[in-house]
Structures are given as structure tokens and as C-alpha cells.
Amino acid sequence: MVTLAPGVLLIADPFLKDPNFARTVVLLCEHQDKGSFGFVLNKLFDQQLDELIPEVLVSKVPVYVGGPVQMDTIHFVHQQPDIISGGMQIGPGIFWGGHFDTVVAHINDGTVDLDKIKFFIGYSGWSSGQLGEEMEEKSWIISPATTTLVFDREEQQIWQRALKSMGSNFAMMANFPIDPSLN
């Protein structure tokens, strides 16, 4: 049984109505008694990294909406601890954060694999006990994070792929309509 901890995915229940989290997949980076936080993996932001960080000289580096909290901050997860120091491992092959100046330098000189890093504006946060309450309400389905899902660039498919990866009982949920009353 998967429990709430860093490195798990929170997959939104098909009928979750919260506009910030409907049909999202959140990578949980921290879970403690005082609160939890992570990043939405499948909501593309309308600006690229070089538009937000002038020091980035490479264009077409996507940025995702990590969540509704502190939309003036940039965060990242990656699979390259050998060249990005200072990160924290939160799952097999998944690292959160690191030295941002180093990341920018590696992007600019082409030594970072852009398929192995994902940037977020803002984050998703829960106060003490809030995520536990949402779990009791069945707002989220949890699954271990995989590098395949976390670094998937087809953001519109991540939610369905996450459900399908959990087996046939969950795979059928991937096809549920957004609003069943419209059927």
C-alpha cells in the first residue's frame, strides 16, 4: 500500500471539482505534520523559461503551473544529480531543486538534458492535516512516482497515463467524463 510521502503522485479523482486541481497529477515533494507541498505535473504555463528568467539564453524550455501558491517563484525537479548539485532525492531517479545558477549555466551551455528536468511556477501546498482530510474525502488517488510520468512532456496525457499505470481498476477511470450529468 502506498502512503503519503515524498515521491508519490497525487492523482486527482475524476470528479474533483477544484479548478486548480481538476484532472491533475501532483508530485508530492514534502509531507510532514506541519504540511505538505508538491508540483502539478500536467498544467503548462503560458510562458517559457527564458521569458521568466532573462539569464536563460535557450528558448522553448517549458514551464508548468506547479500550483496556485507563490506564483512568483520558480522551482524544478530533475534526473541529473551528477551535474545539478544541492538537490534532494524524493523518489527513484527524481530530485527536487538544486543550485539554480548552475542549472541556468548548464541550460545555456547545452550540458543539461532538457528531457530530464521540469520547471514550475508556483507550487501546491497543504496546511497541517489538510491533505489527510482530502485523502479521507477521496479527492486523490496515490501512486509511486516514476520518471516516465514525472518527466512526460505530453502534459495532456499525464493524468490518463497515471491512472492507466495503476491497473485495470483505475484505467477505466481515465475515460470518465468530466461532468457525468452531461452523458
PDB file of C-alpha atoms in Angstrom:
ATOM      1  CA  MET A   1       0.000   0.000   0.000  1.00  0.00           C
ATOM      2  CA  VAL A   2       1.297   3.423  -0.968  1.00  0.00           C
ATOM      3  CA  THR A   3       1.247   6.070   1.756  1.00  0.00           C
ATOM      4  CA  LEU A   4       1.652   9.839   1.631  1.00  0.00           C
ATOM      5  CA  ALA A   5       5.358  10.632   1.431  1.00  0.00           C
ATOM      6  CA  PRO A   6       7.782  12.480  -0.799  1.00  0.00           C
ATOM      7  CA  GLY A   7       7.978  10.806  -4.188  1.00  0.00           C
ATOM      8  CA  VAL A   8       4.349   9.797  -4.565  1.00  0.00           C
ATOM      9  CA  LEU A   9       1.902  11.071  -7.120  1.00  0.00           C
ATOM     10  CA  LEU A  10      -1.420  12.550  -6.110  1.00  0.00           C
ATOM     11  CA  ILE A  11      -3.771  11.755  -8.982  1.00  0.00           C
ATOM     12  CA  ALA A  12      -6.942  13.838  -8.894  1.00  0.00           C
ATOM     13  CA  ASP A  13     -10.150  11.863  -8.570  1.00  0.00           C
ATOM     14  CA  PRO A  14     -12.042  12.095 -11.888  1.00  0.00           C
ATOM     15  CA  PHE A  15     -14.801  14.145 -10.236  1.00  0.00           C
ATOM     16  CA  LEU A  16     -12.627  16.555  -8.233  1.00  0.00           C
ATOM     17  CA  LYS A  17     -14.164  19.959  -8.949  1.00  0.00           C
ATOM     18  CA  ASP A  18     -11.443  22.309  -7.621  1.00  0.00           C
ATOM     19  CA  PRO A  19     -10.352  24.241 -10.756  1.00  0.00           C
ATOM     20  CA  ASN A  20      -6.736  24.305  -9.545  1.00  0.00           C
ATOM     21  CA  PHE A  21      -6.580  20.520  -9.374  1.00  0.00           C
ATOM     22  CA  ALA A  22      -9.231  19.021 -11.676  1.00  0.00           C
ATOM     23  CA  ARG A  23      -7.622  16.196 -13.708  1.00  0.00           C
ATOM     24  CA  THR A  24      -4.144  16.953 -12.364  1.00  0.00           C
ATOM     25  CA  VAL A  25      -1.244  14.844 -11.175  1.00  0.00           C
ATOM     26  CA  VAL A  26       0.830  16.326  -8.348  1.00  0.00           C
ATOM     27  CA  LEU A  27       4.330  15.169  -7.449  1.00  0.00           C
ATOM     28  CA  LEU A  28       4.497  15.281  -3.650  1.00  0.00           C
ATOM     29  CA  CYS A  29       7.898  16.661  -2.597  1.00  0.00           C
ATOM     30  CA  GLU A  30       7.373  17.081   1.121  1.00  0.00           C
ATOM     31  CA  HIS A  31       4.861  15.630   3.573  1.00  0.00           C
ATOM     32  CA  GLN A  32       5.114  16.419   7.293  1.00  0.00           C
ATOM     33  CA  ASP A  33       2.782  17.016  10.211  1.00  0.00           C
ATOM     34  CA  LYS A  34       3.083  20.770   9.641  1.00  0.00           C
ATOM     35  CA  GLY A  35       2.013  20.490   5.994  1.00  0.00           C
ATOM     36  CA  SER A  36       2.731  19.181   2.521  1.00  0.00           C
ATOM     37  CA  PHE A  37       3.773  20.537  -0.811  1.00  0.00           C
ATOM     38  CA  GLY A  38       4.384  19.473  -4.392  1.00  0.00           C
ATOM     39  CA  PHE A  39       4.037  20.400  -8.047  1.00  0.00           C
ATOM     40  CA  VAL A  40       1.272  19.878 -10.598  1.00  0.00           C
ATOM     41  CA  LEU A  41       2.913  17.985 -13.456  1.00  0.00           C
ATOM     42  CA  ASN A  42       0.359  18.482 -16.198  1.00  0.00           C
ATOM     43  CA  LYS A  43      -0.607  22.174 -16.454  1.00  0.00           C
ATOM     44  CA  LEU A  44       1.555  24.007 -18.962  1.00  0.00           C
ATOM     45  CA  PHE A  45       2.231  27.676 -18.177  1.00  0.00           C
ATOM     46  CA  ASP A  46       1.745  30.219 -20.960  1.00  0.00           C
ATOM     47  CA  GLN A  47       5.357  31.448 -20.862  1.00  0.00           C
ATOM     48  CA  GLN A  48       8.671  29.673 -21.395  1.00  0.00           C
ATOM     49  CA  LEU A  49      11.626  29.714 -19.001  1.00  0.00           C
ATOM     50  CA  ASP A  50      13.621  32.311 -20.972  1.00  0.00           C
ATOM     51  CA  GLU A  51      10.645  34.682 -20.769  1.00  0.00           C
ATOM     52  CA  LEU A  52      10.633  34.401 -16.962  1.00  0.00           C
ATOM     53  CA  ILE A  53      14.370  34.208 -16.293  1.00  0.00           C
ATOM     54  CA  PRO A  54      16.313  36.619 -18.565  1.00  0.00           C
ATOM     55  CA  GLU A  55      19.621  34.836 -17.820  1.00  0.00           C
ATOM     56  CA  VAL A  56      18.322  31.740 -19.662  1.00  0.00           C
ATOM     57  CA  LEU A  57      19.508  32.063 -23.257  1.00  0.00           C
ATOM     58  CA  VAL A  58      17.786  28.936 -24.615  1.00  0.00           C
ATOM     59  CA  SER A  59      14.218  29.232 -25.843  1.00  0.00           C
ATOM     60  CA  LYS A  60      11.466  26.630 -25.831  1.00  0.00           C
ATOM     61  CA  VAL A  61      12.077  25.370 -22.270  1.00  0.00           C
ATOM     62  CA  PRO A  62       8.543  24.740 -20.990  1.00  0.00           C
ATOM     63  CA  VAL A  63       7.336  25.843 -17.566  1.00  0.00           C
ATOM     64  CA  TYR A  64       4.411  24.196 -15.764  1.00  0.00           C
ATOM     65  CA  VAL A  65       1.991  25.674 -13.246  1.00  0.00           C
ATOM     66  CA  GLY A  66       3.177  23.947 -10.083  1.00  0.00           C
ATOM     67  CA  GLY A  67       0.133  25.134  -8.184  1.00  0.00           C
ATOM     68  CA  PRO A  68      -1.682  28.230  -7.023  1.00  0.00           C
ATOM     69  CA  VAL A  69       0.746  29.177  -4.212  1.00  0.00           C
ATOM     70  CA  GLN A  70       3.520  31.772  -4.693  1.00  0.00           C
ATOM     71  CA  MET A  71       3.125  32.187  -8.438  1.00  0.00           C
ATOM     72  CA  ASP A  72       6.199  34.426  -8.397  1.00  0.00           C
ATOM     73  CA  THR A  73       8.634  31.570  -7.661  1.00  0.00           C
ATOM     74  CA  ILE A  74      10.358  29.077  -9.977  1.00  0.00           C
ATOM     75  CA  HIS A  75      11.096  25.508  -8.877  1.00  0.00           C
ATOM     76  CA  PHE A  76      12.382  22.415 -10.637  1.00  0.00           C
ATOM     77  CA  VAL A  77      12.734  18.650 -10.453  1.00  0.00           C
ATOM     78  CA  HIS A  78      15.348  16.720 -12.378  1.00  0.00           C
ATOM     79  CA  GLN A  79      17.122  13.424 -13.014  1.00  0.00           C
ATOM     80  CA  GLN A  80      20.678  14.801 -13.193  1.00  0.00           C
ATOM     81  CA  PRO A  81      22.270  14.924  -9.724  1.00  0.00           C
ATOM     82  CA  ASP A  82      25.678  14.366 -11.333  1.00  0.00           C
ATOM     83  CA  ILE A  83      25.629  17.894 -12.814  1.00  0.00           C
ATOM     84  CA  ILE A  84      22.993  19.633 -10.650  1.00  0.00           C
ATOM     85  CA  SER A  85      24.176  19.704  -7.051  1.00  0.00           C
ATOM     86  CA  GLY A  86      22.191  20.636  -3.974  1.00  0.00           C
ATOM     87  CA  GLY A  87      19.014  18.751  -4.871  1.00  0.00           C
ATOM     88  CA  MET A  88      17.146  16.334  -2.657  1.00  0.00           C
ATOM     89  CA  GLN A  89      16.190  12.861  -3.856  1.00  0.00           C
ATOM     90  CA  ILE A  90      12.431  12.369  -3.431  1.00  0.00           C
ATOM     91  CA  GLY A  91      11.994   9.177  -5.438  1.00  0.00           C
ATOM     92  CA  PRO A  92      13.942   6.727  -7.588  1.00  0.00           C
ATOM     93  CA  GLY A  93      15.814   8.928 -10.077  1.00  0.00           C
ATOM     94  CA  ILE A  94      13.794  12.026  -9.114  1.00  0.00           C
ATOM     95  CA  PHE A  95      15.472  15.008  -7.469  1.00  0.00           C
ATOM     96  CA  TRP A  96      13.883  18.235  -6.276  1.00  0.00           C
ATOM     97  CA  GLY A  97      15.774  21.523  -6.501  1.00  0.00           C
ATOM     98  CA  GLY A  98      19.447  22.298  -6.503  1.00  0.00           C
ATOM     99  CA  HIS A  99      21.668  25.237  -7.276  1.00  0.00           C
ATOM    100  CA  PHE A 100      19.658  27.364  -9.702  1.00  0.00           C
ATOM    101  CA  ASP A 101      22.639  29.320 -11.078  1.00  0.00           C
ATOM    102  CA  THR A 102      24.259  26.000 -12.003  1.00  0.00           C
ATOM    103  CA  VAL A 103      21.090  24.875 -13.789  1.00  0.00           C
ATOM    104  CA  VAL A 104      20.952  28.098 -15.810  1.00  0.00           C
ATOM    105  CA  ALA A 105      24.629  27.729 -16.774  1.00  0.00           C
ATOM    106  CA  HIS A 106      24.057  24.100 -17.855  1.00  0.00           C
ATOM    107  CA  ILE A 107      20.990  25.066 -19.892  1.00  0.00           C
ATOM    108  CA  ASN A 108      22.931  27.838 -21.611  1.00  0.00           C
ATOM    109  CA  ASP A 109      25.920  25.637 -22.446  1.00  0.00           C
ATOM    110  CA  GLY A 110      23.755  22.682 -23.507  1.00  0.00           C
ATOM    111  CA  THR A 111      25.029  20.214 -20.899  1.00  0.00           C
ATOM    112  CA  VAL A 112      21.685  19.640 -19.191  1.00  0.00           C
ATOM    113  CA  ASP A 113      19.293  17.187 -20.839  1.00  0.00           C
ATOM    114  CA  LEU A 114      16.077  19.205 -21.103  1.00  0.00           C
ATOM    115  CA  ASP A 115      14.044  15.969 -21.164  1.00  0.00           C
ATOM    116  CA  LYS A 116      15.329  15.239 -17.643  1.00  0.00           C
ATOM    117  CA  ILE A 117      14.342  18.489 -15.967  1.00  0.00           C
ATOM    118  CA  LYS A 118      10.973  20.142 -15.414  1.00  0.00           C
ATOM    119  CA  PHE A 119      10.341  23.718 -14.265  1.00  0.00           C
ATOM    120  CA  PHE A 120       7.355  25.024 -12.321  1.00  0.00           C
ATOM    121  CA  ILE A 121       5.969  28.417 -11.468  1.00  0.00           C
ATOM    122  CA  GLY A 122       4.348  28.316  -8.039  1.00  0.00           C
ATOM    123  CA  TYR A 123       3.571  25.195  -6.041  1.00  0.00           C
ATOM    124  CA  SER A 124       0.745  23.266  -4.434  1.00  0.00           C
ATOM    125  CA  GLY A 125       0.598  23.468  -0.659  1.00  0.00           C
ATOM    126  CA  TRP A 126      -1.492  21.954   2.113  1.00  0.00           C
ATOM    127  CA  SER A 127      -1.567  23.084   5.732  1.00  0.00           C
ATOM    128  CA  SER A 128      -1.301  20.677   8.655  1.00  0.00           C
ATOM    129  CA  GLY A 129      -3.890  17.904   8.278  1.00  0.00           C
ATOM    130  CA  GLN A 130      -5.410  19.345   5.089  1.00  0.00           C
ATOM    131  CA  LEU A 131      -4.054  16.714   2.695  1.00  0.00           C
ATOM    132  CA  GLY A 132      -5.108  13.950   5.081  1.00  0.00           C
ATOM    133  CA  GLU A 133      -8.646  15.346   5.057  1.00  0.00           C
ATOM    134  CA  GLU A 134      -8.619  15.436   1.256  1.00  0.00           C
ATOM    135  CA  MET A 135      -7.481  11.799   1.239  1.00  0.00           C
ATOM    136  CA  GLU A 136     -10.403  10.857   3.513  1.00  0.00           C
ATOM    137  CA  GLU A 137     -12.744  12.686   1.119  1.00  0.00           C
ATOM    138  CA  LYS A 138     -11.247  10.565  -1.696  1.00  0.00           C
ATOM    139  CA  SER A 139     -10.100  13.631  -3.630  1.00  0.00           C
ATOM    140  CA  TRP A 140      -6.806  11.930  -4.524  1.00  0.00           C
ATOM    141  CA  ILE A 141      -5.560   8.546  -5.646  1.00  0.00           C
ATOM    142  CA  ILE A 142      -1.925   7.909  -4.734  1.00  0.00           C
ATOM    143  CA  SER A 143       0.708   6.037  -6.682  1.00  0.00           C
ATOM    144  CA  PRO A 144       4.508   5.852  -6.606  1.00  0.00           C
ATOM    145  CA  ALA A 145       6.121   8.441  -8.885  1.00  0.00           C
ATOM    146  CA  THR A 146       8.047   7.225 -11.904  1.00  0.00           C
ATOM    147  CA  THR A 147      10.477   9.197 -14.026  1.00  0.00           C
ATOM    148  CA  THR A 148       8.334   8.314 -17.065  1.00  0.00           C
ATOM    149  CA  LEU A 149       5.286  10.128 -15.646  1.00  0.00           C
ATOM    150  CA  VAL A 150       7.098  12.964 -13.876  1.00  0.00           C
ATOM    151  CA  PHE A 151       9.101  13.999 -16.947  1.00  0.00           C
ATOM    152  CA  ASP A 152       6.419  13.262 -19.551  1.00  0.00           C
ATOM    153  CA  ARG A 153       6.192  16.223 -21.961  1.00  0.00           C
ATOM    154  CA  GLU A 154       2.719  15.316 -23.226  1.00  0.00           C
ATOM    155  CA  GLU A 155       1.035  17.092 -20.315  1.00  0.00           C
ATOM    156  CA  GLN A 156      -2.463  16.478 -21.627  1.00  0.00           C
ATOM    157  CA  GLN A 157      -1.919  12.705 -21.326  1.00  0.00           C
ATOM    158  CA  ILE A 158      -0.266  12.512 -17.878  1.00  0.00           C
ATOM    159  CA  TRP A 159      -3.478  12.197 -15.846  1.00  0.00           C
ATOM    160  CA  GLN A 160      -4.815   9.353 -18.006  1.00  0.00           C
ATOM    161  CA  ARG A 161      -1.407   7.633 -18.140  1.00  0.00           C
ATOM    162  CA  ALA A 162      -1.047   7.838 -14.359  1.00  0.00           C
ATOM    163  CA  LEU A 163      -4.416   6.149 -13.856  1.00  0.00           C
ATOM    164  CA  LYS A 164      -3.736   3.507 -16.517  1.00  0.00           C
ATOM    165  CA  SER A 165      -0.363   2.700 -14.927  1.00  0.00           C
ATOM    166  CA  MET A 166      -2.229   1.612 -11.780  1.00  0.00           C
ATOM    167  CA  GLY A 167      -4.013  -1.292 -13.475  1.00  0.00           C
ATOM    168  CA  SER A 168      -7.385  -2.082 -14.981  1.00  0.00           C
ATOM    169  CA  ASN A 169      -9.490  -0.953 -11.993  1.00  0.00           C
ATOM    170  CA  PHE A 170      -8.118   2.570 -12.372  1.00  0.00           C
ATOM    171  CA  ALA A 171      -7.617   2.544 -16.147  1.00  0.00           C
ATOM    172  CA  MET A 172     -11.353   2.763 -16.770  1.00  0.00           C
ATOM    173  CA  MET A 173     -11.475   5.941 -14.637  1.00  0.00           C
ATOM    174  CA  ALA A 174      -9.226   7.628 -17.211  1.00  0.00           C
ATOM    175  CA  ASN A 175     -12.163   7.671 -19.615  1.00  0.00           C
ATOM    176  CA  PHE A 176     -14.770   9.028 -17.197  1.00  0.00           C
ATOM    177  CA  PRO A 177     -16.429  12.207 -18.461  1.00  0.00           C
ATOM    178  CA  ILE A 178     -15.545  15.460 -16.704  1.00  0.00           C
ATOM    179  CA  ASP A 179     -19.213  16.024 -15.900  1.00  0.00           C
ATOM    180  CA  PRO A 180     -21.230  12.773 -15.812  1.00  0.00           C
ATOM    181  CA  SER A 181     -24.505  14.729 -15.828  1.00  0.00           C
ATOM    182  CA  LEU A 182     -23.781  15.629 -19.453  1.00  0.00           C
ATOM    183  CA  ASN A 183     -23.988  11.971 -20.540  1.00  0.00           C
TER     184      ASN A 183
END
